[in-house]
Amino acid sequence: MRTTYLLPVLLLLLLAGCSDDDSGMKDTDNDGIPDDVEGTDDIDGDGIPNFEDEDSDGDGIPDSLEAGDEPSDPRDTDGDGIPDYIDTDADGDGIPDSVEAGPDPENPRDTDGDGIPDYLDDDSDNDGVPDSREGTGDKDGDGIPDYLDDDDGPVSAPGNWISIPAGSFWMGSPNGSCPSDYP
């Protein structure tokens, strides 16, 4: 009787954690990243090994999103040798992914609407100034962090603005004129 052997074999496969996909690679947490790629480390220290953790780095963004298009070879956006799913600053701009992801990390924020979530975008507000330079401060005091604010004050103004701890000052423009809003 074939059916009597089928049930124990199916149970054994389920208990062994075999994947449902055609690749035959085991993926215990169903994030798309094979267990042998994720390993048994616990990067975020939450007591759950990476291969069982749906958010291995604890930034709130699911590993399934951070893995990229080829989960068996996970994406490394900033090229630092640390795959995004275990990198708490995937784009290397100095702003934690947990901050850049926004209020709903399962649907990460894309401030400028360019199709690149802020946690992977070098210039989240598309103002031409890298997030690594703008940071999380608020130079113009409007309550919007500079890396999300496309009008964040002198740092994004044309010309030669220089930021110093005491403030900013104008060094002149390439054509020698001064702006009308000279500080």
XYZ file of C-alpha atoms in Angstrom, residues 19-85:
67
model
C 11.898 23.918 1.337
C 8.828 24.015 -0.849
C 10.682 25.459 -3.826
C 12.291 23.622 -6.710
C 15.846 24.556 -5.733
C 15.966 21.984 -2.945
C 17.677 24.529 -0.672
C 16.519 24.627 2.919
C 14.989 27.948 4.032
C 13.652 27.570 7.568
C 12.373 31.156 7.961
C 10.922 31.379 4.413
C 12.715 34.653 3.635
C 14.146 33.331 0.372
C 17.716 33.224 1.675
C 18.981 29.634 1.979
C 19.855 28.551 5.535
C 23.425 27.746 4.536
C 23.839 31.355 3.350
C 22.297 32.885 6.507
C 24.184 30.623 8.884
C 23.709 30.050 12.589
C 25.039 33.412 13.824
C 22.678 35.773 15.638
C 23.715 39.158 14.225
C 21.112 41.226 16.102
C 21.518 39.364 19.402
C 17.816 38.608 19.793
C 18.422 34.933 20.591
C 17.192 33.745 17.171
C 19.828 32.421 14.739
C 19.820 34.194 11.363
C 18.524 31.141 9.502
C 15.375 31.242 11.676
C 15.111 35.057 11.981
C 12.901 36.974 9.533
C 14.846 40.169 10.368
C 18.421 39.064 11.023
C 19.872 42.547 11.653
C 16.964 43.821 13.756
C 16.342 46.953 11.662
C 12.648 46.160 11.156
C 13.029 45.514 7.424
C 12.288 41.866 6.575
C 15.249 39.857 5.258
C 13.067 38.880 2.288
C 13.138 42.549 1.139
C 16.781 43.160 1.979
C 18.002 40.034 0.181
C 17.383 41.504 -3.277
C 16.569 39.691 -6.498
C 18.991 36.795 -5.908
C 18.505 35.638 -2.294
C 21.071 32.859 -2.717
C 23.568 35.694 -3.360
C 22.123 38.492 -1.176
C 22.450 42.136 -2.213
C 25.267 44.284 -0.723
C 24.249 47.822 -1.704
C 27.262 49.679 -0.315
C 29.822 47.048 -1.349
C 31.268 46.710 2.157
C 31.181 42.909 2.073
C 28.200 42.731 4.440
C 24.936 41.657 2.783
C 22.069 44.117 3.340
C 20.012 41.636 5.385
